[in-house]
Amino acid sequence: MREDDFIVSMTDLKGRITYGKQNFIEFSGYSEAELIGTQHNVIRHPDMPRAVFQLLWDKIQGGNECFAYVKNMSKDGGFYWVFTNVTPTFDSKGKVTGYLSIRRKPKMSGIQTVTALYAAMLAEEKKVGAANAIAASTKMLVDVLTEKGLGYDELVLAI
């Protein structure tokens, strides 16, 4: 990513893309027509632990924002790292109507930190199998955060 890039996308409550800024389309490698209506996880890189996305969904479905380092995969199989802030959008009555994601160029120190953490979490997910993957890697993440005395957002904002 370029220093001045802010990749923006919006989804409905089910995670289907409803809007993508031009640079989202550029980095993803998909056309706008291919993206709109598609699940946002179309750009999910297989190096990303499922537990990170479970954490993100738990937070935003609870009406809270979430910060995360995420490795995305473009249509051609390439990848790009982002530092993302995902937040719910609300109607005039306070009801969640969808989600807004704003991504920017991440710090190299953050990528280095989460690469090792995510690799360990992913290995744990593979070790225990699909049925227990999220629980096992979530436990691993919680143990690391407890050891550091930080919440997930605090960790990603600090690195």
GROMACS .gro file of N, CA and C in nm:
model
  477
    1MET      N    1   0.084  -0.119   0.000
    1MET     CA    2   0.000   0.000   0.000
    1MET      C    3   0.087   0.124   0.000
    2ARG      N    4   0.030   0.229  -0.049
    2ARG     CA    5   0.099   0.359  -0.047
    2ARG      C    6   0.067   0.430   0.084
    3GLU      N    7   0.156   0.517   0.126
    3GLU     CA    8   0.140   0.586   0.254
    3GLU      C    9   0.008   0.661   0.267
    4ASP      N   10  -0.041   0.718   0.158
    4ASP     CA   11  -0.162   0.801   0.165
    4ASP      C   12  -0.289   0.725   0.128
    5ASP      N   13  -0.280   0.594   0.113
    5ASP     CA   14  -0.398   0.514   0.079
    5ASP      C   15  -0.487   0.490   0.200
    6PHE      N   16  -0.616   0.501   0.179
    6PHE     CA   17  -0.717   0.457   0.273
    6PHE      C   18  -0.816   0.374   0.192
    7ILE      N   19  -0.809   0.244   0.210
    7ILE     CA   20  -0.898   0.153   0.138
    7ILE      C   21  -1.029   0.147   0.216
    8VAL      N   22  -1.138   0.172   0.148
    8VAL     CA   23  -1.269   0.175   0.213
    8VAL      C   24  -1.363   0.076   0.145
    9SER      N   25  -1.435   0.002   0.228
    9SER     CA   26  -1.543  -0.083   0.177
    9SER      C   27  -1.653  -0.087   0.281
   10MET      N   28  -1.771  -0.121   0.235
   10MET     CA   29  -1.887  -0.135   0.324
   10MET      C   30  -1.955  -0.267   0.292
   11THR      N   31  -2.015  -0.327   0.396
   11THR     CA   32  -2.090  -0.450   0.377
   11THR      C   33  -2.226  -0.439   0.444
   12ASP      N   34  -2.312  -0.531   0.408
   12ASP     CA   35  -2.439  -0.544   0.478
   12ASP      C   36  -2.415  -0.627   0.604
   13LEU      N   37  -2.520  -0.661   0.675
   13LEU     CA   38  -2.507  -0.734   0.800
   13LEU      C   39  -2.451  -0.876   0.783
   14LYS      N   40  -2.461  -0.930   0.664
   14LYS     CA   41  -2.411  -1.065   0.636
   14LYS      C   42  -2.269  -1.066   0.582
   15GLY      N   43  -2.208  -0.946   0.568
   15GLY     CA   44  -2.072  -0.938   0.517
   15GLY      C   45  -2.062  -0.932   0.366
   16ARG      N   46  -2.173  -0.906   0.297
   16ARG     CA   47  -2.171  -0.891   0.151
   16ARG      C   48  -2.133  -0.747   0.118
   17ILE      N   49  -2.042  -0.731   0.025
   17ILE     CA   50  -1.991  -0.599  -0.011
   17ILE      C   51  -2.101  -0.517  -0.078
   18THR      N   52  -2.121  -0.395  -0.026
   18THR     CA   53  -2.219  -0.303  -0.083
   18THR      C   54  -2.151  -0.181  -0.146
   19TYR      N   55  -2.025  -0.159  -0.109
   19TYR     CA   56  -1.950  -0.045  -0.163
   19TYR      C   57  -1.801  -0.075  -0.153
   20GLY      N   58  -1.728  -0.034  -0.255
   20GLY     CA   59  -1.583  -0.042  -0.252
   20GLY      C   60  -1.523   0.080  -0.318
   21LYS      N   61  -1.441   0.152  -0.243
   21LYS     CA   62  -1.369   0.266  -0.300
   21LYS      C   63  -1.279   0.215  -0.413
   22GLN      N   64  -1.246   0.301  -0.506
   22GLN     CA   65  -1.169   0.259  -0.624
   22GLN      C   66  -1.040   0.187  -0.587
   23ASN      N   67  -0.971   0.231  -0.481
   23ASN     CA   68  -0.846   0.161  -0.448
   23ASN      C   69  -0.870   0.024  -0.385
   24PHE      N   70  -0.989   0.000  -0.327
   24PHE     CA   71  -1.024  -0.135  -0.282
   24PHE      C   72  -1.033  -0.226  -0.404
   25ILE      N   73  -1.096  -0.178  -0.507
   25ILE     CA   74  -1.108  -0.253  -0.631
   25ILE      C   75  -0.968  -0.277  -0.689
   26GLU      N   76  -0.886  -0.174  -0.688
   26GLU     CA   77  -0.749  -0.186  -0.741
   26GLU      C   78  -0.668  -0.292  -0.666
   27PHE      N   79  -0.663  -0.283  -0.534
   27PHE     CA   80  -0.581  -0.377  -0.457
   27PHE      C   81  -0.637  -0.519  -0.460
   28SER      N   82  -0.768  -0.532  -0.465
   28SER     CA   83  -0.827  -0.666  -0.466
   28SER      C   84  -0.805  -0.737  -0.598
   29GLY      N   85  -0.796  -0.660  -0.707
   29GLY     CA   86  -0.780  -0.720  -0.839
   29GLY      C   87  -0.911  -0.763  -0.902
   30TYR      N   88  -1.020  -0.746  -0.830
   30TYR     CA   89  -1.152  -0.779  -0.883
   30TYR      C   90  -1.214  -0.654  -0.944
   31SER      N   91  -1.308  -0.672  -1.034
   31SER     CA   92  -1.383  -0.559  -1.086
   31SER      C   93  -1.490  -0.521  -0.983
   32GLU      N   94  -1.544  -0.403  -0.996
   32GLU     CA   95  -1.651  -0.361  -0.906
   32GLU      C   96  -1.770  -0.456  -0.917
   33ALA      N   97  -1.802  -0.498  -1.037
   33ALA     CA   98  -1.914  -0.591  -1.057
   33ALA      C   99  -1.890  -0.725  -0.989
   34GLU      N  100  -1.764  -0.769  -0.986
   34GLU     CA  101  -1.732  -0.895  -0.919
   34GLU      C  102  -1.741  -0.881  -0.767
   35LEU      N  103  -1.716  -0.761  -0.714
   35LEU     CA  104  -1.714  -0.741  -0.570
   35LEU      C  105  -1.851  -0.715  -0.509
   36ILE      N  106  -1.930  -0.629  -0.570
   36ILE     CA  107  -2.058  -0.589  -0.512
   36ILE      C  108  -2.149  -0.712  -0.501
   37GLY      N  109  -2.198  -0.735  -0.379
   37GLY     CA  110  -2.285  -0.848  -0.352
   37GLY      C  111  -2.210  -0.974  -0.311
   38THR      N  112  -2.077  -0.972  -0.320
   38THR     CA  113  -1.995  -1.087  -0.284
   38THR      C  114  -1.954  -1.077  -0.137
   39GLN      N  115  -1.935  -1.191  -0.074
   39GLN     CA  116  -1.888  -1.192   0.064
   39GLN      C  117  -1.750  -1.126   0.071
   40HIS      N  118  -1.731  -1.042   0.174
   40HIS     CA  119  -1.604  -0.972   0.190
   40HIS      C  120  -1.488  -1.069   0.206
   41ASN      N  121  -1.517  -1.190   0.253
   41ASN     CA  122  -1.408  -1.286   0.272
   41ASN      C  123  -1.351  -1.338   0.140
   42VAL      N  124  -1.398  -1.286   0.027
   42VAL     CA  125  -1.339  -1.320  -0.102
   42VAL      C  126  -1.191  -1.281  -0.104
   43ILE      N  127  -1.153  -1.183  -0.021
   43ILE     CA  128  -1.013  -1.140  -0.017
   43ILE      C  129  -0.939  -1.198   0.105
   44ARG      N  130  -1.000  -1.291   0.175
   44ARG     CA  131  -0.936  -1.352   0.293
   44ARG      C  132  -0.819  -1.438   0.249
   45HIS      N  133  -0.702  -1.409   0.304
   45HIS     CA  134  -0.583  -1.488   0.273
   45HIS      C  135  -0.582  -1.613   0.360
   46PRO      N  136  -0.541  -1.728   0.306
   46PRO     CA  137  -0.540  -1.850   0.387
   46PRO      C  138  -0.441  -1.847   0.504
   47ASP      N  139  -0.350  -1.751   0.508
   47ASP     CA  140  -0.259  -1.736   0.622
   47ASP      C  141  -0.326  -1.673   0.744
   48MET      N  142  -0.450  -1.627   0.728
   48MET     CA  143  -0.520  -1.562   0.839
   48MET      C  144  -0.594  -1.665   0.924
   49PRO      N  145  -0.568  -1.665   1.054
   49PRO     CA  146  -0.641  -1.758   1.142
   49PRO      C  147  -0.789  -1.723   1.148
   50ARG      N  148  -0.872  -1.825   1.152
   50ARG     CA  149  -1.017  -1.804   1.159
   50ARG      C  150  -1.055  -1.731   1.288
   51ALA      N  151  -0.980  -1.753   1.394
   51ALA     CA  152  -1.012  -1.691   1.523
   51ALA      C  153  -1.004  -1.539   1.518
   52VAL      N  154  -0.917  -1.484   1.435
   52VAL     CA  155  -0.908  -1.337   1.423
   52VAL      C  156  -1.039  -1.282   1.367
   53PHE      N  157  -1.093  -1.350   1.267
   53PHE     CA  158  -1.219  -1.304   1.209
   53PHE      C  159  -1.337  -1.328   1.304
   54GLN      N  160  -1.331  -1.434   1.382
   54GLN     CA  161  -1.436  -1.455   1.482
   54GLN      C  162  -1.434  -1.342   1.583
   55LEU      N  163  -1.316  -1.303   1.628
   55LEU     CA  164  -1.301  -1.191   1.721
   55LEU      C  165  -1.358  -1.063   1.659
   56LEU      N  166  -1.322  -1.039   1.534
   56LEU     CA  167  -1.371  -0.919   1.465
   56LEU      C  168  -1.523  -0.920   1.456
   57TRP      N  169  -1.581  -1.032   1.413
   57TRP     CA  170  -1.727  -1.040   1.400
   57TRP      C  171  -1.796  -1.026   1.536
   58ASP      N  172  -1.741  -1.087   1.639
   58ASP     CA  173  -1.800  -1.075   1.773
   58ASP      C  174  -1.805  -0.928   1.816
   59LYS      N  175  -1.696  -0.857   1.790
   59LYS     CA  176  -1.690  -0.717   1.831
   59LYS      C  177  -1.788  -0.630   1.752
   60ILE      N  178  -1.787  -0.641   1.621
   60ILE     CA  179  -1.872  -0.551   1.542
   60ILE      C  180  -2.019  -0.587   1.553
   61GLN      N  181  -2.050  -0.715   1.566
   61GLN     CA  182  -2.190  -0.752   1.584
   61GLN      C  183  -2.241  -0.708   1.721
   62GLY      N  184  -2.149  -0.685   1.813
   62GLY     CA  185  -2.185  -0.631   1.944
   62GLY      C  186  -2.194  -0.479   1.945
   63GLY      N  187  -2.177  -0.418   1.827
   63GLY     CA  188  -2.188  -0.272   1.816
   63GLY      C  189  -2.059  -0.198   1.842
   64ASN      N  190  -1.948  -0.269   1.848
   64ASN     CA  191  -1.818  -0.207   1.877
   64ASN      C  192  -1.728  -0.209   1.754
   65GLU      N  193  -1.629  -0.121   1.753
   65GLU     CA  194  -1.531  -0.123   1.644
   65GLU      C  195  -1.421  -0.223   1.676
   66CYS      N  196  -1.347  -0.259   1.573
   66CYS     CA  197  -1.235  -0.352   1.590
   66CYS      C  198  -1.119  -0.305   1.504
   67PHE      N  199  -1.001  -0.308   1.561
   67PHE     CA  200  -0.877  -0.282   1.489
   67PHE      C  201  -0.807  -0.415   1.467
   68ALA      N  202  -0.742  -0.431   1.353
   68ALA     CA  203  -0.671  -0.558   1.327
   68ALA      C  204  -0.568  -0.540   1.216
   69TYR      N  205  -0.465  -0.621   1.224
   69TYR     CA  206  -0.374  -0.639   1.113
   69TYR      C  207  -0.428  -0.757   1.034
   70VAL      N  208  -0.444  -0.738   0.903
   70VAL     CA  209  -0.504  -0.842   0.819
   70VAL      C  210  -0.422  -0.858   0.692
   71LYS      N  211  -0.397  -0.983   0.659
   71LYS     CA  212  -0.333  -1.017   0.532
   71LYS      C  213  -0.444  -1.052   0.435
   72ASN      N  214  -0.457  -0.974   0.328
   72ASN     CA  215  -0.560  -0.996   0.228
   72ASN      C  216  -0.499  -1.060   0.104
   73MET      N  217  -0.582  -1.129   0.028
   73MET     CA  218  -0.537  -1.192  -0.095
   73MET      C  219  -0.610  -1.129  -0.213
   74SER      N  220  -0.535  -1.090  -0.313
   74SER     CA  221  -0.595  -1.035  -0.433
   74SER      C  222  -0.635  -1.149  -0.528
   75LYS      N  223  -0.712  -1.115  -0.628
   75LYS     CA  224  -0.766  -1.213  -0.721
   75LYS      C  225  -0.658  -1.298  -0.786
   76ASP      N  226  -0.542  -1.237  -0.813
   76ASP     CA  227  -0.433  -1.310  -0.880
   76ASP      C  228  -0.350  -1.397  -0.785
   77GLY      N  229  -0.391  -1.404  -0.657
   77GLY     CA  230  -0.319  -1.485  -0.560
   77GLY      C  231  -0.213  -1.410  -0.482
   78GLY      N  232  -0.187  -1.285  -0.521
   78GLY     CA  233  -0.093  -1.201  -0.446
   78GLY      C  234  -0.155  -1.161  -0.313
   79PHE      N  235  -0.077  -1.093  -0.231
   79PHE     CA  236  -0.130  -1.051  -0.102
   79PHE      C  237  -0.085  -0.910  -0.068
   80TYR      N  238  -0.157  -0.852   0.026
   80TYR     CA  239  -0.121  -0.720   0.079
   80TYR      C  240  -0.170  -0.713   0.222
   81TRP      N  241  -0.085  -0.657   0.309
   81TRP     CA  242  -0.121  -0.638   0.450
   81TRP      C  243  -0.189  -0.504   0.468
   82VAL      N  244  -0.285  -0.500   0.561
   82VAL     CA  245  -0.353  -0.375   0.595
   82VAL      C  246  -0.367  -0.365   0.747
   83PHE      N  247  -0.375  -0.242   0.793
   83PHE     CA  248  -0.418  -0.216   0.930
   83PHE      C  249  -0.560  -0.165   0.915
   84THR      N  250  -0.655  -0.239   0.971
   84THR     CA  251  -0.796  -0.207   0.946
   84THR      C  252  -0.869  -0.163   1.072
   85ASN      N  253  -0.966  -0.080   1.050
   85ASN     CA  254  -1.063  -0.044   1.152
   85ASN      C  255  -1.200  -0.076   1.093
   86VAL      N  256  -1.270  -0.169   1.157
   86VAL     CA  257  -1.404  -0.206   1.112
   86VAL      C  258  -1.502  -0.159   1.218
   87THR      N  259  -1.606  -0.092   1.174
   87THR     CA  260  -1.704  -0.037   1.268
   87THR      C  261  -1.845  -0.057   1.213
   88PRO      N  262  -1.940  -0.078   1.302
   88PRO     CA  263  -2.078  -0.089   1.254
   88PRO      C  264  -2.130   0.046   1.207
   89THR      N  265  -2.224   0.042   1.114
   89THR     CA  266  -2.298   0.162   1.075
   89THR      C  267  -2.439   0.148   1.133
   90PHE      N  268  -2.499   0.261   1.166
   90PHE     CA  269  -2.627   0.261   1.236
   90PHE      C  270  -2.729   0.347   1.162
   91ASP      N  271  -2.857   0.310   1.175
   91ASP     CA  272  -2.963   0.395   1.123
   91ASP      C  273  -3.001   0.499   1.228
   92SER      N  274  -3.100   0.580   1.199
   92SER     CA  275  -3.139   0.689   1.290
   92SER      C  276  -3.196   0.640   1.423
   93LYS      N  277  -3.234   0.511   1.429
   93LYS     CA  278  -3.288   0.455   1.552
   93LYS      C  279  -3.183   0.377   1.631
   94GLY      N  280  -3.057   0.381   1.584
   94GLY     CA  281  -2.950   0.312   1.654
   94GLY      C  282  -2.935   0.165   1.618
   95LYS      N  283  -3.006   0.121   1.516
   95LYS     CA  284  -2.998  -0.019   1.472
   95LYS      C  285  -2.879  -0.034   1.377
   96VAL      N  286  -2.799  -0.140   1.396
   96VAL     CA  287  -2.686  -0.167   1.307
   96VAL      C  288  -2.739  -0.204   1.169
   97THR      N  289  -2.687  -0.137   1.066
   97THR     CA  290  -2.732  -0.160   0.929
   97THR      C  291  -2.626  -0.224   0.840
   98GLY      N  292  -2.502  -0.225   0.887
   98GLY     CA  293  -2.393  -0.281   0.809
   98GLY      C  294  -2.261  -0.248   0.876
   99TYR      N  295  -2.154  -0.262   0.797
   99TYR     CA  296  -2.021  -0.241   0.853
   99TYR      C  297  -1.934  -0.164   0.755
  100LEU      N  298  -1.852  -0.077   0.811
  100LEU     CA  299  -1.760   0.007   0.735
  100LEU      C  300  -1.618  -0.034   0.773
  101SER      N  301  -1.537  -0.059   0.672
  101SER     CA  302  -1.397  -0.095   0.695
  101SER      C  303  -1.308   0.007   0.628
  102ILE      N  304  -1.218   0.064   0.707
  102ILE     CA  305  -1.118   0.159   0.655
  102ILE      C  306  -0.982   0.101   0.685
  103ARG      N  307  -0.904   0.082   0.578
  103ARG     CA  308  -0.773   0.019   0.592
  103ARG      C  309  -0.665   0.113   0.544
  104ARG      N  310  -0.552   0.105   0.613
  104ARG     CA  311  -0.437   0.186   0.574
  104ARG      C  312  -0.311   0.101   0.577
  105LYS      N  313  -0.202   0.162   0.531
  105LYS     CA  314  -0.074   0.091   0.529
  105LYS      C  315  -0.033   0.059   0.672
  106PRO      N  316  -0.002  -0.067   0.700
  106PRO     CA  317   0.036  -0.106   0.836
  106PRO      C  318   0.183  -0.077   0.865
  107LYS      N  319   0.215  -0.075   0.993
  107LYS     CA  320   0.355  -0.060   1.034
  107LYS      C  321   0.425  -0.194   1.011
  108MET      N  322   0.549  -0.188   0.967
  108MET     CA  323   0.626  -0.311   0.945
  108MET      C  324   0.644  -0.387   1.077
  109SER      N  325   0.662  -0.315   1.187
  109SER     CA  326   0.677  -0.381   1.317
  109SER      C  327   0.551  -0.459   1.354
  110GLY      N  328   0.436  -0.406   1.318
  110GLY     CA  329   0.310  -0.475   1.343
  110GLY      C  330   0.297  -0.601   1.260
  111ILE      N  331   0.335  -0.591   1.133
  111ILE     CA  332   0.329  -0.709   1.046
  111ILE      C  333   0.420  -0.818   1.101
  112GLN      N  334   0.540  -0.781   1.143
  112GLN     CA  335   0.634  -0.879   1.196
  112GLN      C  336   0.579  -0.947   1.321
  113THR      N  337   0.516  -0.869   1.407
  113THR     CA  338   0.460  -0.925   1.531
  113THR      C  339   0.345  -1.019   1.502
  114VAL      N  340   0.250  -0.975   1.421
  114VAL     CA  341   0.132  -1.059   1.398
  114VAL      C  342   0.161  -1.177   1.306
  115THR      N  343   0.260  -1.166   1.220
  115THR     CA  344   0.293  -1.279   1.132
  115THR      C  345   0.328  -1.402   1.216
  116ALA      N  346   0.412  -1.383   1.315
  116ALA     CA  347   0.450  -1.495   1.402
  116ALA      C  348   0.330  -1.544   1.484
  117LEU      N  349   0.253  -1.451   1.540
  117LEU     CA  350   0.137  -1.487   1.620
  117LEU      C  351   0.033  -1.560   1.534
  118TYR      N  352   0.002  -1.505   1.418
  118TYR     CA  353  -0.098  -1.566   1.330
  118TYR      C  354  -0.053  -1.703   1.281
  119ALA      N  355   0.078  -1.720   1.253
  119ALA     CA  356   0.128  -1.850   1.209
  119ALA      C  357   0.108  -1.955   1.319
  120ALA      N  358   0.136  -1.917   1.444
  120ALA     CA  359   0.117  -2.009   1.556
  120ALA      C  360  -0.032  -2.042   1.573
  121MET      N  361  -0.118  -1.942   1.561
  121MET     CA  362  -0.261  -1.965   1.572
  121MET      C  363  -0.311  -2.055   1.460
  122LEU      N  364  -0.264  -2.031   1.340
  122LEU     CA  365  -0.306  -2.111   1.226
  122LEU      C  366  -0.259  -2.256   1.242
  123ALA      N  367  -0.137  -2.274   1.291
  123ALA     CA  368  -0.087  -2.410   1.315
  123ALA      C  369  -0.174  -2.481   1.418
  124GLU      N  370  -0.215  -2.408   1.520
  124GLU     CA  371  -0.304  -2.467   1.622
  124GLU      C  372  -0.438  -2.504   1.561
  125GLU      N  373  -0.492  -2.419   1.474
  125GLU     CA  374  -0.619  -2.448   1.407
  125GLU      C  375  -0.608  -2.575   1.323
  126LYS      N  376  -0.498  -2.589   1.251
  126LYS     CA  377  -0.479  -2.707   1.167
  126LYS      C  378  -0.460  -2.832   1.252
  127LYS      N  379  -0.391  -2.817   1.364
  127LYS     CA  380  -0.361  -2.931   1.452
  127LYS      C  381  -0.489  -2.993   1.509
  128VAL      N  382  -0.583  -2.908   1.550
  128VAL     CA  383  -0.703  -2.959   1.618
  128VAL      C  384  -0.818  -2.990   1.521
  129GLY      N  385  -0.809  -2.946   1.398
  129GLY     CA  386  -0.915  -2.972   1.301
  129GLY      C  387  -1.021  -2.865   1.301
  130ALA      N  388  -1.099  -2.864   1.195
  130ALA     CA  389  -1.197  -2.758   1.169
  130ALA      C  390  -1.298  -2.739   1.282
  131ALA      N  391  -1.345  -2.847   1.340
  131ALA     CA  392  -1.449  -2.836   1.443
  131ALA      C  393  -1.403  -2.760   1.566
  132ASN      N  394  -1.277  -2.769   1.600
  132ASN     CA  395  -1.224  -2.704   1.721
  132ASN      C  396  -1.126  -2.591   1.691
  133ALA      N  397  -1.110  -2.557   1.564
  133ALA     CA  398  -1.007  -2.462   1.522
  133ALA      C  399  -1.021  -2.325   1.587
  134ILE      N  400  -1.138  -2.268   1.580
  134ILE     CA  401  -1.156  -2.132   1.633
  134ILE      C  402  -1.136  -2.130   1.783
  135ALA      N  403  -1.191  -2.225   1.853
  135ALA     CA  404  -1.175  -2.229   1.999
  135ALA      C  405  -1.029  -2.244   2.040
  136ALA      N  406  -0.957  -2.331   1.970
  136ALA     CA  407  -0.817  -2.356   2.006
  136ALA      C  408  -0.728  -2.235   1.979
  137SER      N  409  -0.744  -2.171   1.863
  137SER     CA  410  -0.658  -2.057   1.835
  137SER      C  411  -0.703  -1.933   1.912
  138THR      N  412  -0.831  -1.925   1.946
  138THR     CA  413  -0.876  -1.815   2.033
  138THR      C  414  -0.812  -1.830   2.170
  139LYS      N  415  -0.809  -1.951   2.222
  139LYS     CA  416  -0.744  -1.974   2.351
  139LYS      C  417  -0.597  -1.932   2.346
  140MET      N  418  -0.530  -1.968   2.237
  140MET     CA  419  -0.390  -1.930   2.221
  140MET      C  420  -0.375  -1.779   2.222
  141LEU      N  421  -0.461  -1.710   2.148
  141LEU     CA  422  -0.457  -1.564   2.143
  141LEU      C  423  -0.485  -1.504   2.280
  142VAL      N  424  -0.587  -1.553   2.347
  142VAL     CA  425  -0.620  -1.503   2.482
  142VAL      C  426  -0.503  -1.525   2.577
  143ASP      N  427  -0.438  -1.640   2.570
  143ASP     CA  428  -0.323  -1.667   2.656
  143ASP      C  429  -0.210  -1.567   2.630
  144VAL      N  430  -0.182  -1.537   2.504
  144VAL     CA  431  -0.078  -1.439   2.469
  144VAL      C  432  -0.116  -1.301   2.522
  145LEU      N  433  -0.241  -1.262   2.501
  145LEU     CA  434  -0.287  -1.130   2.548
  145LEU      C  435  -0.283  -1.120   2.700
  146THR      N  436  -0.324  -1.226   2.768
  146THR     CA  437  -0.321  -1.228   2.914
  146THR      C  438  -0.178  -1.214   2.965
  147GLU      N  439  -0.087  -1.285   2.900
  147GLU     CA  440   0.055  -1.278   2.938
  147GLU      C  441   0.108  -1.136   2.923
  148LYS      N  442   0.063  -1.066   2.819
  148LYS     CA  443   0.109  -0.930   2.793
  148LYS      C  444   0.026  -0.826   2.870
  149GLY      N  445  -0.085  -0.869   2.929
  149GLY     CA  446  -0.172  -0.775   3.001
  149GLY      C  447  -0.242  -0.677   2.909
  150LEU      N  448  -0.277  -0.724   2.788
  150LEU     CA  449  -0.339  -0.638   2.688
  150LEU      C  450  -0.464  -0.702   2.630
  151GLY      N  451  -0.554  -0.619   2.581
  151GLY     CA  452  -0.663  -0.666   2.498
  151GLY      C  453  -0.614  -0.669   2.354
  152TYR      N  454  -0.692  -0.731   2.263
  152TYR     CA  455  -0.648  -0.741   2.124
  152TYR      C  456  -0.628  -0.604   2.061
  153ASP      N  457  -0.725  -0.514   2.077
  153ASP     CA  458  -0.712  -0.380   2.021
  153ASP      C  459  -0.589  -0.309   2.076
  154GLU      N  460  -0.566  -0.323   2.205
  154GLU     CA  461  -0.449  -0.260   2.266
  154GLU      C  462  -0.320  -0.313   2.205
  155LEU      N  463  -0.316  -0.444   2.181
  155LEU     CA  464  -0.197  -0.504   2.120
  155LEU      C  465  -0.175  -0.447   1.981
  156VAL      N  466  -0.276  -0.452   1.896
  156VAL     CA  467  -0.254  -0.408   1.757
  156VAL      C  468  -0.230  -0.258   1.748
  157LEU      N  469  -0.283  -0.181   1.841
  157LEU     CA  470  -0.254  -0.037   1.840
  157LEU      C  471  -0.115  -0.005   1.892
  158ALA      N  472  -0.058  -0.096   1.972
  158ALA     CA  473   0.072  -0.074   2.034
  158ALA      C  474   0.189  -0.117   1.945
  159ILE      N  475   0.163  -0.208   1.852
  159ILE     CA  476   0.276  -0.262   1.772
  159ILE      C  477   0.301  -0.183   1.645
   0.00000   0.00000   0.00000
